[in-house]
Amino acid sequence: MSADTSTRDGTQPAPSPAAATAPAKQPRTTDQARALIGKVIAGPELFGPGVVRATPYESDPGRWAVLGDSCAWQLRELPADVLATLTRYFEVPAGDGKGSVRLSATVTVHRTALDAAWEQAGVLEEVLDCEEQLLRPGERLTGLSSTAYAWGEGNNSYSDESLGETGLCVSDTRGGPYPYRWDQASLGPVVASTSVCGGRGREAAELWPLVQEALAKMVVRAQAEIGRPKGGA
């Protein structure tokens, strides 16, 4: 017996984002995945005025960051379930008596939507196990806490699942602790994320919108590339 999924006014609820993607449009090769990433990943303009490219600007596309057993991030070769990934780095330069801000955007294309879902699940386990993490020598995250929302929960009306992580970032060279936030969302086989590490005099209220809005825009771009045509199969 099928369940009645209609709403009280008799209309059908909107399909989940995964149901609205077109399998025929999803990448099958590394080249296709890299082409999709190029169309989806943020540039400085997606974050807003005042954001510029950092140096280095892009990561090595053949490697990705993995949180090791010692709660330290390490670069490793891509696993078999990942077709391609890329991270870009940005900053808001210091000015008006405030310190600089560091930002990043990452897009990963998995072979299947199930592989992307497993990445999301793994991230949640990492935060539970590592409330303090070493980003790189001299830079660490502390006091981390996380949230997760499936489609239709919280404010997640645009992705299969959205994750959020907040805490503090501390650097031997930049100082701190400063507000830190990381957000990630999946759409079919695509996983996109953004992060921000604040600076002197920067409050969370001015930092959070930068990453939240950029992430939502990247997911919209992904939907435009691999989504089903409206009214189509």
mmCIF file of C-alpha atoms in Angstrom:
data_model
loop_
_atom_site.group_PDB
_atom_site.id
_atom_site.type_symbol
_atom_site.label_atom_id
_atom_site.label_comp_id
_atom_site.label_asym_id
_atom_site.label_seq_id
_atom_site.Cartn_x
_atom_site.Cartn_y
_atom_site.Cartn_z
ATOM 1 C CA MET A 1 0.000 0.000 0.000
ATOM 2 C CA SER A 2 1.443 3.362 -0.973
ATOM 3 C CA ALA A 3 1.518 6.252 1.443
ATOM 4 C CA ASP A 4 -0.400 9.434 0.795
ATOM 5 C CA THR A 5 2.319 12.079 0.409
ATOM 6 C CA SER A 6 0.025 14.949 -0.528
ATOM 7 C CA THR A 7 -0.127 18.059 1.613
ATOM 8 C CA ARG A 8 -3.232 19.300 3.397
ATOM 9 C CA ASP A 9 -4.243 21.432 0.425
ATOM 10 C CA GLY A 10 -4.044 18.395 -1.861
ATOM 11 C CA THR A 11 -0.828 19.344 -3.649
ATOM 12 C CA GLN A 12 2.208 17.069 -3.876
ATOM 13 C CA PRO A 13 5.364 18.082 -1.997
ATOM 14 C CA ALA A 14 8.352 19.171 -4.040
ATOM 15 C CA PRO A 15 10.691 16.314 -4.979
ATOM 16 C CA SER A 16 13.932 15.983 -3.100
ATOM 17 C CA PRO A 17 16.990 17.522 -4.782
ATOM 18 C CA ALA A 18 18.383 14.038 -5.565
ATOM 19 C CA ALA A 19 15.162 13.090 -7.344
ATOM 20 C CA ALA A 20 15.449 16.232 -9.451
ATOM 21 C CA THR A 21 18.870 15.346 -10.878
ATOM 22 C CA ALA A 22 19.292 13.659 -14.242
ATOM 23 C CA PRO A 23 21.467 10.505 -14.232
ATOM 24 C CA ALA A 24 22.391 11.064 -17.877
ATOM 25 C CA LYS A 25 23.934 14.430 -16.984
ATOM 26 C CA GLN A 26 26.108 13.132 -14.166
ATOM 27 C CA PRO A 27 29.838 12.807 -14.900
ATOM 28 C CA ARG A 28 31.221 9.359 -15.663
ATOM 29 C CA THR A 29 34.883 10.237 -16.254
ATOM 30 C CA THR A 30 37.511 12.368 -14.547
ATOM 31 C CA ASP A 31 37.506 14.859 -17.425
ATOM 32 C CA GLN A 32 33.733 15.238 -17.205
ATOM 33 C CA ALA A 33 33.934 15.675 -13.437
ATOM 34 C CA ARG A 34 36.639 18.332 -13.715
ATOM 35 C CA ALA A 35 34.577 20.185 -16.328
ATOM 36 C CA LEU A 36 31.587 20.155 -13.963
ATOM 37 C CA ILE A 37 33.705 21.410 -11.080
ATOM 38 C CA GLY A 38 34.914 24.295 -13.245
ATOM 39 C CA LYS A 39 31.314 25.375 -13.776
ATOM 40 C CA VAL A 40 30.263 24.967 -10.140
ATOM 41 C CA ILE A 41 33.143 26.048 -7.907
ATOM 42 C CA ALA A 42 33.171 29.584 -6.538
ATOM 43 C CA GLY A 43 35.415 32.387 -7.635
ATOM 44 C CA PRO A 44 35.936 35.522 -5.515
ATOM 45 C CA GLU A 45 32.816 37.153 -6.926
ATOM 46 C CA LEU A 46 30.554 34.447 -5.491
ATOM 47 C CA PHE A 47 31.558 35.416 -1.943
ATOM 48 C CA GLY A 48 30.960 39.116 -2.524
ATOM 49 C CA PRO A 49 32.809 42.451 -2.650
ATOM 50 C CA GLY A 50 36.224 42.643 -1.037
ATOM 51 C CA VAL A 51 37.072 38.953 -1.464
ATOM 52 C CA VAL A 52 40.194 38.243 -3.528
ATOM 53 C CA ARG A 53 42.231 35.222 -4.577
ATOM 54 C CA ALA A 54 44.725 33.914 -2.049
ATOM 55 C CA THR A 55 48.125 32.435 -2.855
ATOM 56 C CA PRO A 56 48.098 29.557 -3.630
ATOM 57 C CA TYR A 57 44.714 29.859 -5.309
ATOM 58 C CA GLU A 58 43.967 26.237 -6.209
ATOM 59 C CA SER A 59 44.804 22.879 -4.678
ATOM 60 C CA ASP A 60 46.456 19.911 -6.374
ATOM 61 C CA PRO A 61 43.508 18.249 -8.196
ATOM 62 C CA GLY A 62 45.070 14.826 -7.692
ATOM 63 C CA ARG A 63 44.932 14.943 -3.902
ATOM 64 C CA TRP A 64 42.399 15.692 -1.195
ATOM 65 C CA ALA A 65 42.455 16.369 2.517
ATOM 66 C CA VAL A 66 41.754 13.520 4.943
ATOM 67 C CA LEU A 67 41.471 13.753 8.724
ATOM 68 C CA GLY A 68 43.907 11.228 10.190
ATOM 69 C CA ASP A 69 43.693 9.196 13.388
ATOM 70 C CA SER A 70 45.642 11.902 15.248
ATOM 71 C CA CYS A 71 43.025 14.538 14.281
ATOM 72 C CA ALA A 72 45.502 16.135 11.859
ATOM 73 C CA TRP A 73 44.539 16.885 8.256
ATOM 74 C CA GLN A 74 46.701 15.198 5.614
ATOM 75 C CA LEU A 75 46.804 15.293 1.822
ATOM 76 C CA ARG A 76 46.318 11.900 0.191
ATOM 77 C CA GLU A 77 45.607 10.500 -3.266
ATOM 78 C CA LEU A 78 41.989 10.469 -4.363
ATOM 79 C CA PRO A 79 40.071 7.329 -3.394
ATOM 80 C CA ALA A 80 38.445 5.165 -6.061
ATOM 81 C CA ASP A 81 34.974 6.601 -5.422
ATOM 82 C CA VAL A 82 36.050 10.184 -6.246
ATOM 83 C CA LEU A 83 36.234 11.260 -9.887
ATOM 84 C CA ALA A 84 37.658 14.720 -9.193
ATOM 85 C CA THR A 85 37.974 17.416 -6.544
ATOM 86 C CA LEU A 86 39.272 20.967 -6.310
ATOM 87 C CA THR A 87 39.695 23.543 -3.547
ATOM 88 C CA ARG A 88 40.134 27.269 -4.064
ATOM 89 C CA TYR A 89 41.453 29.694 -1.458
ATOM 90 C CA PHE A 90 40.441 33.308 -0.906
ATOM 91 C CA GLU A 91 40.903 36.127 1.558
ATOM 92 C CA VAL A 92 39.456 39.409 2.688
ATOM 93 C CA PRO A 93 42.504 41.642 3.136
ATOM 94 C CA ALA A 94 43.072 43.467 6.388
ATOM 95 C CA GLY A 95 41.659 46.979 6.552
ATOM 96 C CA ASP A 96 39.715 49.501 8.630
ATOM 97 C CA GLY A 97 41.455 48.267 11.747
ATOM 98 C CA LYS A 98 40.411 44.658 11.185
ATOM 99 C CA GLY A 99 42.524 41.612 10.398
ATOM 100 C CA SER A 100 42.409 39.525 7.245
ATOM 101 C CA VAL A 101 39.904 36.702 6.704
ATOM 102 C CA ARG A 102 40.645 33.332 5.112
ATOM 103 C CA LEU A 103 38.054 31.549 2.976
ATOM 104 C CA SER A 104 37.894 28.372 0.938
ATOM 105 C CA ALA A 105 35.544 26.592 -1.466
ATOM 106 C CA THR A 106 35.701 22.919 -2.411
ATOM 107 C CA VAL A 107 33.756 20.842 -4.927
ATOM 108 C CA THR A 108 34.090 17.059 -5.121
ATOM 109 C CA VAL A 109 32.402 14.828 -7.695
ATOM 110 C CA HIS A 110 31.866 11.225 -6.627
ATOM 111 C CA ARG A 111 31.044 8.318 -8.893
ATOM 112 C CA THR A 112 27.584 7.932 -7.340
ATOM 113 C CA ALA A 113 25.198 9.763 -5.040
ATOM 114 C CA LEU A 114 25.659 6.951 -2.519
ATOM 115 C CA ASP A 115 29.403 7.643 -2.430
ATOM 116 C CA ALA A 116 28.636 11.301 -1.719
ATOM 117 C CA ALA A 117 26.304 10.293 1.107
ATOM 118 C CA TRP A 118 29.068 8.178 2.649
ATOM 119 C CA GLU A 119 31.377 11.198 2.591
ATOM 120 C CA GLN A 120 28.755 13.204 4.476
ATOM 121 C CA ALA A 121 28.372 10.459 7.077
ATOM 122 C CA GLY A 122 32.122 10.245 7.549
ATOM 123 C CA VAL A 123 32.415 13.955 8.199
ATOM 124 C CA LEU A 124 29.932 13.761 11.066
ATOM 125 C CA GLU A 125 31.924 10.968 12.690
ATOM 126 C CA GLU A 126 35.131 12.990 12.375
ATOM 127 C CA VAL A 127 33.716 15.925 14.296
ATOM 128 C CA LEU A 128 32.523 13.650 17.095
ATOM 129 C CA ASP A 129 35.972 12.108 17.367
ATOM 130 C CA CYS A 130 38.012 15.300 16.876
ATOM 131 C CA GLU A 131 36.692 18.426 18.580
ATOM 132 C CA GLU A 132 40.178 19.865 18.071
ATOM 133 C CA GLN A 133 41.923 19.466 14.719
ATOM 134 C CA LEU A 134 45.312 20.386 13.259
ATOM 135 C CA LEU A 135 44.804 22.021 9.871
ATOM 136 C CA ARG A 136 48.521 22.290 9.171
ATOM 137 C CA PRO A 137 51.607 22.959 11.323
ATOM 138 C CA GLY A 138 50.894 26.086 13.373
ATOM 139 C CA GLU A 139 47.158 26.227 12.571
ATOM 140 C CA ARG A 140 44.423 24.413 14.483
ATOM 141 C CA LEU A 141 40.687 24.350 15.104
ATOM 142 C CA THR A 142 39.208 24.117 18.590
ATOM 143 C CA GLY A 143 35.804 23.785 20.260
ATOM 144 C CA LEU A 144 34.161 22.280 17.181
ATOM 145 C CA SER A 145 30.482 21.393 17.130
ATOM 146 C CA SER A 146 28.367 20.259 14.215
ATOM 147 C CA THR A 147 24.836 20.156 12.819
ATOM 148 C CA ALA A 148 23.264 18.063 10.058
ATOM 149 C CA TYR A 149 20.025 18.606 8.155
ATOM 150 C CA ALA A 150 18.486 16.272 5.606
ATOM 151 C CA TRP A 151 16.437 17.817 2.819
ATOM 152 C CA GLY A 152 13.386 19.520 4.286
ATOM 153 C CA GLU A 153 14.877 19.861 7.772
ATOM 154 C CA GLY A 154 15.940 23.165 9.271
ATOM 155 C CA ASN A 155 16.607 25.622 6.468
ATOM 156 C CA ASN A 156 17.784 22.968 4.020
ATOM 157 C CA SER A 157 15.554 23.350 0.995
ATOM 158 C CA TYR A 158 18.271 23.084 -1.651
ATOM 159 C CA SER A 159 20.425 19.981 -1.042
ATOM 160 C CA ASP A 160 20.174 16.281 -0.216
ATOM 161 C CA GLU A 161 21.944 16.914 3.075
ATOM 162 C CA SER A 162 23.650 19.945 4.585
ATOM 163 C CA LEU A 163 26.283 19.899 7.311
ATOM 164 C CA GLY A 164 27.653 22.720 9.418
ATOM 165 C CA GLU A 165 30.573 23.051 11.787
ATOM 166 C CA THR A 166 31.502 25.979 14.006
ATOM 167 C CA GLY A 167 34.318 26.633 16.414
ATOM 168 C CA LEU A 168 37.487 28.685 16.672
ATOM 169 C CA CYS A 169 40.602 28.894 14.500
ATOM 170 C CA VAL A 170 44.022 29.657 15.976
ATOM 171 C CA SER A 171 47.260 30.391 14.124
ATOM 172 C CA ASP A 172 50.836 30.851 15.311
ATOM 173 C CA THR A 173 51.248 33.630 12.737
ATOM 174 C CA ARG A 174 47.751 35.201 12.519
ATOM 175 C CA GLY A 175 46.826 34.896 16.180
ATOM 176 C CA GLY A 176 43.391 34.040 17.462
ATOM 177 C CA PRO A 177 41.203 32.444 18.485
ATOM 178 C CA TYR A 178 38.893 33.745 15.772
ATOM 179 C CA PRO A 179 35.430 32.583 14.684
ATOM 180 C CA TYR A 180 35.499 29.580 12.361
ATOM 181 C CA ARG A 181 32.752 28.038 10.236
ATOM 182 C CA TRP A 182 32.566 25.246 7.655
ATOM 183 C CA ASP A 183 29.475 24.298 5.652
ATOM 184 C CA GLN A 184 28.975 21.396 3.248
ATOM 185 C CA ALA A 185 26.077 20.235 1.092
ATOM 186 C CA SER A 186 25.494 17.344 -1.282
ATOM 187 C CA LEU A 187 23.444 17.124 -4.467
ATOM 188 C CA GLY A 188 23.493 13.725 -6.108
ATOM 189 C CA PRO A 189 27.183 12.830 -6.596
ATOM 190 C CA VAL A 190 28.363 16.414 -5.999
ATOM 191 C CA VAL A 191 29.600 17.588 -2.605
ATOM 192 C CA ALA A 192 30.387 21.289 -2.140
ATOM 193 C CA SER A 193 31.769 23.083 0.895
ATOM 194 C CA THR A 194 32.952 26.477 2.079
ATOM 195 C CA SER A 195 34.926 27.584 5.129
ATOM 196 C CA VAL A 196 35.939 30.798 6.826
ATOM 197 C CA CYS A 197 38.530 31.642 9.484
ATOM 198 C CA GLY A 198 38.094 35.156 10.844
ATOM 199 C CA GLY A 199 40.654 37.718 11.901
ATOM 200 C CA ARG A 200 41.205 40.462 14.436
ATOM 201 C CA GLY A 201 37.989 42.427 14.991
ATOM 202 C CA ARG A 202 35.874 40.188 12.748
ATOM 203 C CA GLU A 203 32.584 39.020 14.223
ATOM 204 C CA ALA A 204 30.665 35.899 13.286
ATOM 205 C CA ALA A 205 27.735 37.995 12.064
ATOM 206 C CA GLU A 206 29.817 39.353 9.178
ATOM 207 C CA LEU A 207 31.584 36.050 8.430
ATOM 208 C CA TRP A 208 28.800 33.460 8.371
ATOM 209 C CA PRO A 209 26.855 34.956 5.420
ATOM 210 C CA LEU A 210 29.986 34.816 3.262
ATOM 211 C CA VAL A 211 30.222 31.031 3.357
ATOM 212 C CA GLN A 212 26.526 30.212 3.623
ATOM 213 C CA GLU A 213 25.542 32.249 0.576
ATOM 214 C CA ALA A 214 28.491 31.088 -1.538
ATOM 215 C CA LEU A 215 27.696 27.453 -0.764
ATOM 216 C CA ALA A 216 24.041 27.831 -1.706
ATOM 217 C CA LYS A 217 25.056 29.446 -4.998
ATOM 218 C CA MET A 218 27.410 26.580 -5.816
ATOM 219 C CA VAL A 219 24.644 24.042 -5.200
ATOM 220 C CA VAL A 220 22.345 26.064 -7.479
ATOM 221 C CA ARG A 221 25.050 25.934 -10.152
ATOM 222 C CA ALA A 222 25.311 22.161 -9.733
ATOM 223 C CA GLN A 223 21.547 21.812 -10.053
ATOM 224 C CA ALA A 224 21.652 23.825 -13.283
ATOM 225 C CA GLU A 225 24.261 21.431 -14.708
ATOM 226 C CA ILE A 226 22.953 18.014 -13.618
ATOM 227 C CA GLY A 227 19.313 18.742 -12.844
ATOM 228 C CA ARG A 228 16.351 17.473 -14.822
ATOM 229 C CA PRO A 229 14.724 19.977 -17.183
ATOM 230 C CA LYS A 230 11.548 21.379 -15.698
ATOM 231 C CA GLY A 231 8.688 19.172 -16.773
ATOM 232 C CA GLY A 232 11.129 16.635 -18.235
ATOM 233 C CA ALA A 233 12.055 13.128 -17.285
#
